[in-house]
């Protein structure tokens, strides 16, 4: 449900959800490569 709300907010602001996903994935990958553990 929170993801749908987030998606709607991005669309309302005319932001590209795909770009946001790319930035999130890249940030997580960098964090993992630098030693982040879950």
PDB file of C-alpha atoms in Angstrom:
ATOM      1  CA  UNK A   1       0.000   0.000   0.000  1.00  0.00           C
ATOM      2  CA  UNK A   2       2.813   2.413   0.831  1.00  0.00           C
ATOM      3  CA  UNK A   3       4.405   1.716  -2.552  1.00  0.00           C
ATOM      4  CA  UNK A   4       1.205   2.638  -4.373  1.00  0.00           C
ATOM      5  CA  UNK A   5       1.018   5.873  -2.393  1.00  0.00           C
ATOM      6  CA  UNK A   6       4.667   6.627  -3.195  1.00  0.00           C
ATOM      7  CA  UNK A   7       4.092   5.849  -6.888  1.00  0.00           C
ATOM      8  CA  UNK A   8       1.061   8.135  -6.971  1.00  0.00           C
ATOM      9  CA  UNK A   9       3.019  10.948  -5.342  1.00  0.00           C
ATOM     10  CA  UNK A  10       5.816  10.631  -7.904  1.00  0.00           C
ATOM     11  CA  UNK A  11       3.320  10.714 -10.762  1.00  0.00           C
ATOM     12  CA  UNK A  12       1.510  13.705  -9.245  1.00  0.00           C
ATOM     13  CA  UNK A  13       4.801  15.595  -9.170  1.00  0.00           C
ATOM     14  CA  UNK A  14       5.526  14.433 -12.741  1.00  0.00           C
ATOM     15  CA  UNK A  15       8.639  12.532 -11.618  1.00  0.00           C
ATOM     16  CA  UNK A  16       9.717   9.336 -13.328  1.00  0.00           C
ATOM     17  CA  UNK A  17       9.298   6.322 -10.993  1.00  0.00           C
ATOM     18  CA  UNK A  18      11.783   4.344 -13.110  1.00  0.00           C
ATOM     19  CA  UNK A  19      14.534   6.854 -12.441  1.00  0.00           C
ATOM     20  CA  UNK A  20      13.777   6.721  -8.730  1.00  0.00           C
ATOM     21  CA  UNK A  21      14.046   2.918  -8.826  1.00  0.00           C
ATOM     22  CA  UNK A  22      17.384   3.136 -10.659  1.00  0.00           C
ATOM     23  CA  UNK A  23      18.786   5.558  -8.085  1.00  0.00           C
ATOM     24  CA  UNK A  24      17.559   3.369  -5.217  1.00  0.00           C
ATOM     25  CA  UNK A  25      19.082   0.220  -6.728  1.00  0.00           C
ATOM     26  CA  UNK A  26      22.401   1.959  -7.409  1.00  0.00           C
ATOM     27  CA  UNK A  27      22.528   3.337  -3.859  1.00  0.00           C
ATOM     28  CA  UNK A  28      21.839  -0.085  -2.373  1.00  0.00           C
ATOM     29  CA  UNK A  29      24.486  -1.717  -4.574  1.00  0.00           C
ATOM     30  CA  UNK A  30      27.100   0.828  -3.518  1.00  0.00           C
ATOM     31  CA  UNK A  31      26.190   0.332   0.131  1.00  0.00           C
ATOM     32  CA  UNK A  32      26.470  -3.461  -0.202  1.00  0.00           C
ATOM     33  CA  UNK A  33      29.788  -3.210  -2.031  1.00  0.00           C
ATOM     34  CA  UNK A  34      31.052  -1.011   0.802  1.00  0.00           C
ATOM     35  CA  UNK A  35      30.138  -3.574   3.457  1.00  0.00           C
ATOM     36  CA  UNK A  36      26.493  -2.977   4.370  1.00  0.00           C
ATOM     37  CA  UNK A  37      24.986  -6.103   5.903  1.00  0.00           C
ATOM     38  CA  UNK A  38      21.307  -6.780   6.507  1.00  0.00           C
TER      39      UNK A  38
END
